[in-house]
Structure formats: C-alpha cells, structure tokens
Short mmCIF file of C-alpha atoms and ligand atoms in Angstrom, two decimals:
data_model
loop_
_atom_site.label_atom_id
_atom_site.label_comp_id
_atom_site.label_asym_id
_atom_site.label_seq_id
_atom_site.Cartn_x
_atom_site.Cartn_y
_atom_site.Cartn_z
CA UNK A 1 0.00 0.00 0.00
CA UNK A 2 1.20 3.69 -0.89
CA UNK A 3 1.54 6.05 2.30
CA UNK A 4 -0.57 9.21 1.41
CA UNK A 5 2.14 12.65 1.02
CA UNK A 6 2.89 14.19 4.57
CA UNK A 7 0.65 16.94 4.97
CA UNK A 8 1.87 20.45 6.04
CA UNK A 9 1.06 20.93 9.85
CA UNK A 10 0.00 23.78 11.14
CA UNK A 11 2.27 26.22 12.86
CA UNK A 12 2.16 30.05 14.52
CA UNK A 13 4.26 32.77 12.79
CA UNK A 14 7.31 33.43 12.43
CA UNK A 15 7.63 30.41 9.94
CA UNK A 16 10.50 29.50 7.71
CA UNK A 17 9.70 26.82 4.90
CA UNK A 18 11.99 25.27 2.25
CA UNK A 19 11.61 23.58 -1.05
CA UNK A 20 13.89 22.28 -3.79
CA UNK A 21 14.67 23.24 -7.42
CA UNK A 22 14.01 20.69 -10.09
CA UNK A 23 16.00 19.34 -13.24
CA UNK A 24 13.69 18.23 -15.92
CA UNK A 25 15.10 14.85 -17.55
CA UNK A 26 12.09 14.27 -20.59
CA UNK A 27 9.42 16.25 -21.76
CA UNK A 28 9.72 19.64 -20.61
CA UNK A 29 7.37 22.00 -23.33
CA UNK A 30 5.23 18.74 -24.34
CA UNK A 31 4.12 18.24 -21.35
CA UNK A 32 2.12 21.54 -21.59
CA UNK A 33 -0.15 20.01 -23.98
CA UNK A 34 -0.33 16.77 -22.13
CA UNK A 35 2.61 14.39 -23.06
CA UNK A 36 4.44 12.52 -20.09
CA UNK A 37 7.15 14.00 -18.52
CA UNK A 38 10.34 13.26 -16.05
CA UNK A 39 11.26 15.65 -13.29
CA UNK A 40 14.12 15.02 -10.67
CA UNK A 41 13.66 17.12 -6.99
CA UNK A 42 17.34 18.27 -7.12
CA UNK A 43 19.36 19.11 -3.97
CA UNK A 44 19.91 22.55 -3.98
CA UNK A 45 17.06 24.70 -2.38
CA UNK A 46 15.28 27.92 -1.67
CA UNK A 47 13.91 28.89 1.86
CA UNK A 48 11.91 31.68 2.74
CA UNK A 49 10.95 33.21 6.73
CA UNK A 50 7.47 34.58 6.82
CA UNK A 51 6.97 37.11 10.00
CA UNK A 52 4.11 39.31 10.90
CA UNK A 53 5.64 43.14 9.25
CA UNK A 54 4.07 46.67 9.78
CA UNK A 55 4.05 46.51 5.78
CA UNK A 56 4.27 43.82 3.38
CA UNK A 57 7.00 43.13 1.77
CA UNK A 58 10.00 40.89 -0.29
CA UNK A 59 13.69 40.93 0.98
CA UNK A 60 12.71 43.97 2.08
CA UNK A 61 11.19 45.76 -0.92
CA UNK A 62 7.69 46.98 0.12
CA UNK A 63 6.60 47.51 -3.78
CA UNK A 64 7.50 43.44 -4.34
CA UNK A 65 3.73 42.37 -3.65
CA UNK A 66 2.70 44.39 -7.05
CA UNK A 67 5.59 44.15 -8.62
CA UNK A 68 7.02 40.61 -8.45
CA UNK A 69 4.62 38.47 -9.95
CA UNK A 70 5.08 35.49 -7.81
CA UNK A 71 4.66 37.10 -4.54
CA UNK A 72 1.71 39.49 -5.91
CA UNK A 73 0.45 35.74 -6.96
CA UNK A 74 0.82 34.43 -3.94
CA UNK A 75 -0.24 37.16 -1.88
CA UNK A 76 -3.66 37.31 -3.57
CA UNK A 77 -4.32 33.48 -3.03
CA UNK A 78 -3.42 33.58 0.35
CA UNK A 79 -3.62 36.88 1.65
CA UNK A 80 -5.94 39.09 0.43
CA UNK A 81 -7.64 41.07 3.09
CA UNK A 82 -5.13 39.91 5.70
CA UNK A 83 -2.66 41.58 7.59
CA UNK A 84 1.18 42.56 6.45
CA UNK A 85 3.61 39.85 5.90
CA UNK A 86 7.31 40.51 6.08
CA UNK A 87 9.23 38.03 3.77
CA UNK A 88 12.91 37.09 3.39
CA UNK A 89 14.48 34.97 0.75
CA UNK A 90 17.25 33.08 0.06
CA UNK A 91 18.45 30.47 -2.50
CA UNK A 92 20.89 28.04 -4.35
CA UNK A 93 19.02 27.98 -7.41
CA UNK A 94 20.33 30.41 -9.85
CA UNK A 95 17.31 32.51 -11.49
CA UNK A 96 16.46 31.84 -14.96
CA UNK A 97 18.35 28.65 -15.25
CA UNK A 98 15.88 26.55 -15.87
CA UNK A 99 16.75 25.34 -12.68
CA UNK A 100 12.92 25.43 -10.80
CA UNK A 101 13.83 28.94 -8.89
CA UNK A 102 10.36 30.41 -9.53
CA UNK A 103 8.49 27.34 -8.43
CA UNK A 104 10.29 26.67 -5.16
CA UNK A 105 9.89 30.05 -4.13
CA UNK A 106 6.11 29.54 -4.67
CA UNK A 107 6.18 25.67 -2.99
CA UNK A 108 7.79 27.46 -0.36
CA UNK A 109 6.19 30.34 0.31
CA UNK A 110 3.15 28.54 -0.26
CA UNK A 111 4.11 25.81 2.62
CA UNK A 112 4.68 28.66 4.67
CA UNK A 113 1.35 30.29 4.53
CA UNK A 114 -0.84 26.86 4.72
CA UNK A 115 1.16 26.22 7.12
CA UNK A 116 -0.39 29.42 9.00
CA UNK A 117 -3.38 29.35 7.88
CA UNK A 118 -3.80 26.16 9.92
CA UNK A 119 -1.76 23.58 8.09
CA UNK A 120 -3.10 21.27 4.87
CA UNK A 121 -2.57 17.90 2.54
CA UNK A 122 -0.20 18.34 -0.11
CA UNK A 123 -2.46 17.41 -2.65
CA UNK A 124 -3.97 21.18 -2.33
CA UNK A 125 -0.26 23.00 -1.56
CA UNK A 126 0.57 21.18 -5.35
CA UNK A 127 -2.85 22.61 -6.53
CA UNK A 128 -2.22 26.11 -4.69
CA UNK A 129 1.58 26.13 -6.13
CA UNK A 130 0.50 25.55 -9.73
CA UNK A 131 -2.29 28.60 -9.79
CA UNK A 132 0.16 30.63 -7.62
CA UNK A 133 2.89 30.07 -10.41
CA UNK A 134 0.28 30.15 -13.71
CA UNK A 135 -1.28 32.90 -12.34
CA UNK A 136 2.48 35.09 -12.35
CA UNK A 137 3.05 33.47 -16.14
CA UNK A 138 0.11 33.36 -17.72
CA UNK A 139 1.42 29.58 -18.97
CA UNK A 140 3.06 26.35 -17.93
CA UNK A 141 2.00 22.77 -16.63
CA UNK A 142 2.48 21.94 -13.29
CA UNK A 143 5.44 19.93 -13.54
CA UNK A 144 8.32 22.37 -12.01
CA UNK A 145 5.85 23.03 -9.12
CA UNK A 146 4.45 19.23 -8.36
CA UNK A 147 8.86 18.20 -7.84
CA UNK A 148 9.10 21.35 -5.71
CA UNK A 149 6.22 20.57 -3.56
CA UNK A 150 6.77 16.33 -3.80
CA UNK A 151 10.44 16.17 -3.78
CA UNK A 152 11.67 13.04 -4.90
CA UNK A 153 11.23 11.79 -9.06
CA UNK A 154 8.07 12.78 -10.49
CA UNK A 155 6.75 11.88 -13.86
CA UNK A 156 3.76 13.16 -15.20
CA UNK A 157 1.03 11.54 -17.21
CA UNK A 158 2.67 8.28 -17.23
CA UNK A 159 1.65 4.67 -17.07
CA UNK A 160 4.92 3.98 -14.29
CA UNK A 161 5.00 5.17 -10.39
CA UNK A 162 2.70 5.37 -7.40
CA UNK A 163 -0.37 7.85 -8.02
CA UNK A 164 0.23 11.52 -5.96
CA UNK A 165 -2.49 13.95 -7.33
CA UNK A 166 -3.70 14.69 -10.24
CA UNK A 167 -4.26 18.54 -11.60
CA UNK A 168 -6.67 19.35 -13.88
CA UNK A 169 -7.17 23.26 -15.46
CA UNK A 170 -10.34 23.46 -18.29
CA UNK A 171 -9.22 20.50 -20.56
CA UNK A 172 -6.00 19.85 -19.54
CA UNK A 173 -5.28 17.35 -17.04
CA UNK A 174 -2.14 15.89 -15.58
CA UNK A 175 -1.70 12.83 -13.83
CA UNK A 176 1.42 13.52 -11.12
CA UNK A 177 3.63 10.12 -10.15
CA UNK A 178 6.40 9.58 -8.48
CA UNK A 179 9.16 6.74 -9.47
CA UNK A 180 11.86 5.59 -7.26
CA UNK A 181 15.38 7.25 -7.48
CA UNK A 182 18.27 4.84 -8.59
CA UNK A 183 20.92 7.20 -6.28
CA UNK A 184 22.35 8.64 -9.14
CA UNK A 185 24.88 11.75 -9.32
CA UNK A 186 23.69 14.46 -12.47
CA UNK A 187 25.63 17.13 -13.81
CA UNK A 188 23.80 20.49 -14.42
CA UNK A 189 25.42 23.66 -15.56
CA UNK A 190 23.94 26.77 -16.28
CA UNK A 191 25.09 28.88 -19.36
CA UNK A 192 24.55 32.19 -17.78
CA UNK A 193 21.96 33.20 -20.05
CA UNK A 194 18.72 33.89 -18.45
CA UNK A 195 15.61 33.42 -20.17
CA UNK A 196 11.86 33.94 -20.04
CA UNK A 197 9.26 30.40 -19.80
CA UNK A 198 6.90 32.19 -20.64
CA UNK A 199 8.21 33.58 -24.41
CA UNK A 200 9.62 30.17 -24.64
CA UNK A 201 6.69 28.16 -23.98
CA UNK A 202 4.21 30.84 -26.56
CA UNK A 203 7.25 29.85 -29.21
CA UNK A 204 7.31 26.35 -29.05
CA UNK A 205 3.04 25.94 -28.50
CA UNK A 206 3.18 27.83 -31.68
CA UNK A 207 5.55 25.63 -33.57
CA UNK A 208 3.67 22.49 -32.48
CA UNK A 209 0.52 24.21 -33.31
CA UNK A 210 0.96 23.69 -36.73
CA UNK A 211 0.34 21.15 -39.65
CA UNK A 212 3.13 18.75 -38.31
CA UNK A 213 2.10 19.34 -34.65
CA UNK A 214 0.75 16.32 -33.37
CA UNK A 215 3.08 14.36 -35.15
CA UNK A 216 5.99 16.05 -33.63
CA UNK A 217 3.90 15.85 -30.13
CA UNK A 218 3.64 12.12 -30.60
CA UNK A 219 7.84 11.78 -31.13
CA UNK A 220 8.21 13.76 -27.51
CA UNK A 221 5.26 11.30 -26.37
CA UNK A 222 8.08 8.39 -27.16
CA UNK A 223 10.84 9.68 -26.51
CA UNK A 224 9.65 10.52 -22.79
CA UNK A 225 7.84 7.04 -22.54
CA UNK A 226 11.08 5.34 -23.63
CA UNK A 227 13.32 7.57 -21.08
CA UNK A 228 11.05 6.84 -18.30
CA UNK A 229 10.79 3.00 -19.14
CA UNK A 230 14.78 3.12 -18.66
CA UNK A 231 15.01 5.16 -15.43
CA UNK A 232 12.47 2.91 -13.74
CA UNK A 233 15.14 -0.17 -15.22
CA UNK A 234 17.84 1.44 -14.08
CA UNK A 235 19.15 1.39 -17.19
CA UNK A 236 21.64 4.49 -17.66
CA UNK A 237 22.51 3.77 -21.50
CA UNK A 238 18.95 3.87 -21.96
CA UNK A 239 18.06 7.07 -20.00
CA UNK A 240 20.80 8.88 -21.69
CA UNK A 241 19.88 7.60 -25.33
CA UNK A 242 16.01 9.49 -24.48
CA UNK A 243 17.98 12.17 -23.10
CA UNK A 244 20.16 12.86 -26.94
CA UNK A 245 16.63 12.18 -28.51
CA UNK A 246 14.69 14.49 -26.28
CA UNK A 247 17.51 17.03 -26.81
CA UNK A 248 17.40 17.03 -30.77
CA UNK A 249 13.67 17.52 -30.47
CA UNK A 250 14.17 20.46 -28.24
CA UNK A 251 16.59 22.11 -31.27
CA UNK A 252 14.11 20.93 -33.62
CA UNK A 253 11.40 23.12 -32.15
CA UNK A 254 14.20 25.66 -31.64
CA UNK A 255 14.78 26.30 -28.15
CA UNK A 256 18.26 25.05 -27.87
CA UNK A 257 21.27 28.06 -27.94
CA UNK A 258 24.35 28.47 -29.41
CA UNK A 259 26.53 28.36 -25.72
CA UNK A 260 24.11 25.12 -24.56
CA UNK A 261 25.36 23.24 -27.42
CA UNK A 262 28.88 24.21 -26.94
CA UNK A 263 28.23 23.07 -23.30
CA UNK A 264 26.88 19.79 -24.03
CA UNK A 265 29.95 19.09 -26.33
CA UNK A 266 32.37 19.90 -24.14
CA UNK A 267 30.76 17.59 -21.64
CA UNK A 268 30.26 14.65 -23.80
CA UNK A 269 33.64 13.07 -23.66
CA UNK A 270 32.78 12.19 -19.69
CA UNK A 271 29.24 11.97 -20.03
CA UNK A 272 26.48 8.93 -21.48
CA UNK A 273 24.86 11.61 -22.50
CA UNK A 274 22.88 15.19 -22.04
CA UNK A 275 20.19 17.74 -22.88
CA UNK A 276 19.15 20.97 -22.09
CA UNK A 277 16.91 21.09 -19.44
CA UNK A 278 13.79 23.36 -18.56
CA UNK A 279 12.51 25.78 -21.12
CA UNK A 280 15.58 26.11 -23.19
CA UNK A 281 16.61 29.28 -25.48
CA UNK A 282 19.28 29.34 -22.82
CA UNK A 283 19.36 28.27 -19.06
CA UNK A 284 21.10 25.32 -18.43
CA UNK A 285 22.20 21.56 -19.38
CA UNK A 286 21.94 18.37 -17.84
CA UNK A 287 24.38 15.16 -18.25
CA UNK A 288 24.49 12.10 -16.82
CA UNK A 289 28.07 11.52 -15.76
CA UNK A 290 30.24 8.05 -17.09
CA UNK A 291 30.79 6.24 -13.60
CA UNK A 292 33.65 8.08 -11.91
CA UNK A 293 34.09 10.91 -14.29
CA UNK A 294 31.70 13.41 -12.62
CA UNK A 295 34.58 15.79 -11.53
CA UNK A 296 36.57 15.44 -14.52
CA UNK A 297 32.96 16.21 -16.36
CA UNK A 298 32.45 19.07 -13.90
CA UNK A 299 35.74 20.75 -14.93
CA UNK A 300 35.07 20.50 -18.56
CA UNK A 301 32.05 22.13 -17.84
CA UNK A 302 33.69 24.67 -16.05
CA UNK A 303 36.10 25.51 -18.92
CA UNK A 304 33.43 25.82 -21.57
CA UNK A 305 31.98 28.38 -19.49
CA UNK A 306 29.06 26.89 -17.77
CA UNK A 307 27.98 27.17 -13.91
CA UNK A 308 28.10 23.21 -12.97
CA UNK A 309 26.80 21.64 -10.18
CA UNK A 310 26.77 18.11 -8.94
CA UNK A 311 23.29 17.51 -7.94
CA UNK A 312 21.30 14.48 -6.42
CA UNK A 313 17.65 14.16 -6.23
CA UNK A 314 15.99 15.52 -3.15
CA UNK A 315 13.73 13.02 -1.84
CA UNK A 316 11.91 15.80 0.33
CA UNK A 317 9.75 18.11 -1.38
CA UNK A 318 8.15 21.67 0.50
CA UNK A 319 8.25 21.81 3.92
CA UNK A 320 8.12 23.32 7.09
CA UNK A 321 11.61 23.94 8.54
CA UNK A 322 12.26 22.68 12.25
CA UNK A 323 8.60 21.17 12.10
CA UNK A 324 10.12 17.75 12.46
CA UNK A 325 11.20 18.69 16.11
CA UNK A 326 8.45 20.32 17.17
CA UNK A 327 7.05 17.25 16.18
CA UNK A 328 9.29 15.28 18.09
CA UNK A 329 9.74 13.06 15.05
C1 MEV B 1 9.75 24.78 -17.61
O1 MEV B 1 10.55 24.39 -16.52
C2 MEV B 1 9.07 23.58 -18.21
C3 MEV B 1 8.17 23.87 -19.39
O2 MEV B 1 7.67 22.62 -19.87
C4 MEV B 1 7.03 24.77 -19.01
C5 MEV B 1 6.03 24.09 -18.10
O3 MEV B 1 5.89 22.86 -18.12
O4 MEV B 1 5.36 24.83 -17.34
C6 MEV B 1 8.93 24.53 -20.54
#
C-alpha cells in the first residue's frame, strides 16, 4: 500500500519553509499540452521566513507584492484582506536557469502560509503552487511546481510510479507520479543566459501548433515514454539515449542556444549523454556523468563556461523547517 504525502502541519508565525529546485530529464514543453514528462527534486534549495511586518513586503522591498509576480500571486491566493507579511528569501538555485527557482519560491512560500493558515494535505499546496505560479506566467503545466512541492522523481502523465495527485485546469489534465530514485549523481550547468518560460513556452506551443504538430507531439510522447521506461530499469545507456533524442527535439522546435550546445559538447567526452533542461533558449544543461568521471565532467564544464553543479535528487519536497522537532519526530 502507498503512504498518502505528509501533509503540512499547522504552525504560529514566524515560519520558515523550504523547497527544492528541479532538473527536468524528458518532456519539458510537451508536457504543456499533455505528453508525459520526467522531473528530478534536485538538492539545492530555496527557503523563505514569513513574519508578521508593519508593511508587506519581499527581501525587504515593500513595492514586491505588485511588482514581483510570484509574490503578488501568492499574496492574492493567500492573503488578500489579511494583515502585512514581512518576507525574506534566500536560494541556491540560480534565477532563470531553468533550474525550478520560480516554483520553489512559490512551494515554499506557499508551505509557509498553509502552514499558517492552519496547516493542509499536499495534494492542495501542489494545486495552490501551480495557480500561484500560472497565475504570475500566464502559462506552464504543473510539472516544475508538483517536484518542488513532492520532492523526490516525479513523472507526469505516465503509465509507471505510485499515483500523488492529479491537476486538472479546463481540458488539460495531468496525472502527477512519483518513481523511485536509482541514487544517481547528475551534472547540471547553467550557461549564464537567463531566459523567459513564458516567451519560450508561446514559441514552441506555436511551432507544435501547426500542420506537423501532433506528429511532432507524438515523437516527444516516445521519446519521454522510452526515457522513463529506462530510469524505472535502471538502465543508464537507456536514459541517456532518451535524453540525446529528447535534446534534438528540443533544437528541432528551436529552443536550444548556441553556448548550450557548446556546453553539451564539451561535456560529452565524460558523459552517457545530455540535454538541455527546462525551457531552453538558454538556461542550463543536464548530463548524466560516465561512472567516476563526474569531476573530470564538472571541470570540462567549467572551462566551456558553464555554472556546474553536482546535484542528487531531493527526496523531500516543501516543507516546514524545524517542524520535524516540534514534532518530536
Ligand atoms: C519549464 O521548466 C518547463 C516547461 O515545460 C514549461 C512548463 O511545463 O510549465 C517549458
């Protein structure tokens, strides 16, 4: 039998939450119009502190609940009529990488609130987390926002892994799993060029919005069934054969960039192989290292100008900081 996800408890302010990034392995852009997905809960983190504040405000910026869509998201799904808020910020994930910063800022500020607001399932922080973060761009599935707030590996609309939630907006639905981790070590790097999911997303729902659409929907469909068949075999050859597949559809439907390719080439000597990751047209790359080659892979990274980091899946997803012992668990 399946345990049900550990709810959020409820807790008096001050409250500091935490939640981690996320590395997309297959699928990223299909999955907005429904095609399965892969999505590793990677080990490096935002947290935010949430205190009572004569005004409300971000990192102390008072103008940050109009102006920073997230919060201003946030604020009006949890907030609205209630008093000031004082919010501080800090993370590992670089912004605009790709790398999940948006949506675990929103899985964690998110945890935070429900938390006091009187605590809540997870089910409902996933749903709250998705509107919080489609609300601020206007488009998106929830995949970056179900790994922030599950942790762990998550694939979406899949036949493989034990049921979490499912989240359904008008006629979209998707199904959210999650799939044991085989303890592997993954090389991301970030190119240092930040980029908007939003423009990219409108770009490539355009391109598979024509003639040749579905067709080229049905090839990600594979490709990300195929990936996900050999991550739950523990096959690494296999996961990073869908990973060079999944990659050449992404330049197909032209979201790749000049500086990811030269990062993914430098890398390949030391890696089974790689792909960008997240919504492309910059951001970053991910590789799966050849056994015992992961620093040699990191340096090459290094040299062709990338931001690497040795990452792990996070088997946690949002939650409460210190809750645990107040627990006494
Ligand atoms: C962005 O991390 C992933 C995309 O598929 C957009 C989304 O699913 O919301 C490009």
């Amino acid at each position: 039998m399946s345990e049900a996800p550990e709810p959020i408890p409820a807790a008096s302010l001050p409250i500091s939450a935490s939640a981690p990034g996320k590395c997309i392995l297959f699928g990223e852009h299909a999955v907005v119009r429904g095609a399965p997905a892969l999505v590793l809960a990677i080990d490096l983190a935002t947290q935010v502190l949430v205190r009572p504040g004569a005004t409300t405000s971000l990192n102390g910026d008072p103008d940050a609940g109009v102006g920073q869509p997230y919060f201003r998201s946030a604020l009006e799904l949890f907030r609205a009529g209630r008093p000031a808020l004082e919010v501080r910020s800090v993370s590992r994930i670089p912004r605009g990488a790709g790398l999940g910063s948006s949506a675990a800022f929103v899985a964690a500020l998110a945890a935070a609130l429900t938390s006091a607001g009187g605590g809540g399932d997870r089910d409902s922080l996933a749903e709250r987390s998705f509107d919080i973060e489609r609300n601020a761009q206007g488009v998106g599935s929830p995949t970056d926002t179900s790994a922030a707030v599950a942790g762990g590996i998550v694939a979406l609309n899949a036949a493989k892994g034990e049921r979490l939630w499912t989240i359904a907006r008008g006629s979209d639905r998707w199904e959210v799993r999650r799939l044991a981790d085989p303890g592997w070590t993954w090389v991301v790097a970030f190119s240092g060029i930040r980029r908007s999911t939003p423009d990219a997303v409108r770009a490539v729902g355009e391109r598979l919005g024509r003639p040749d659409g579905p067709a080229l929907l049905e090839r990600f469909r594979r490709v990300s069934e195929e990936g996900i068949d050999a991550l739950v075999r523990e096959d690494p050859e296999g996961v990073a054969r869908a990973m060079g597949a999944n990659h050449a559809l992404l330049k197909e439907v032209g979201v790749s960039h000049p500086r990811l390719e030269e990062l993914l080439r430098a890398g390949a000597p030391a890696a089974l192989g790689g792909k960008l990751t997240g919504a492309g047209a910059g951001g970053s790359v991910v590789l799966l290292p050849r056994a015992g080659r992961e620093i040699e892979l990191i340096r090459r990274l290094a040299r062709a100008g990338g931001l690497p980091f040795a990452v792990r899946v996070a088997p946690k997803g949002a939650s409460i900081v210190g809750a645990a012992l107040e627990n006494g668990s």
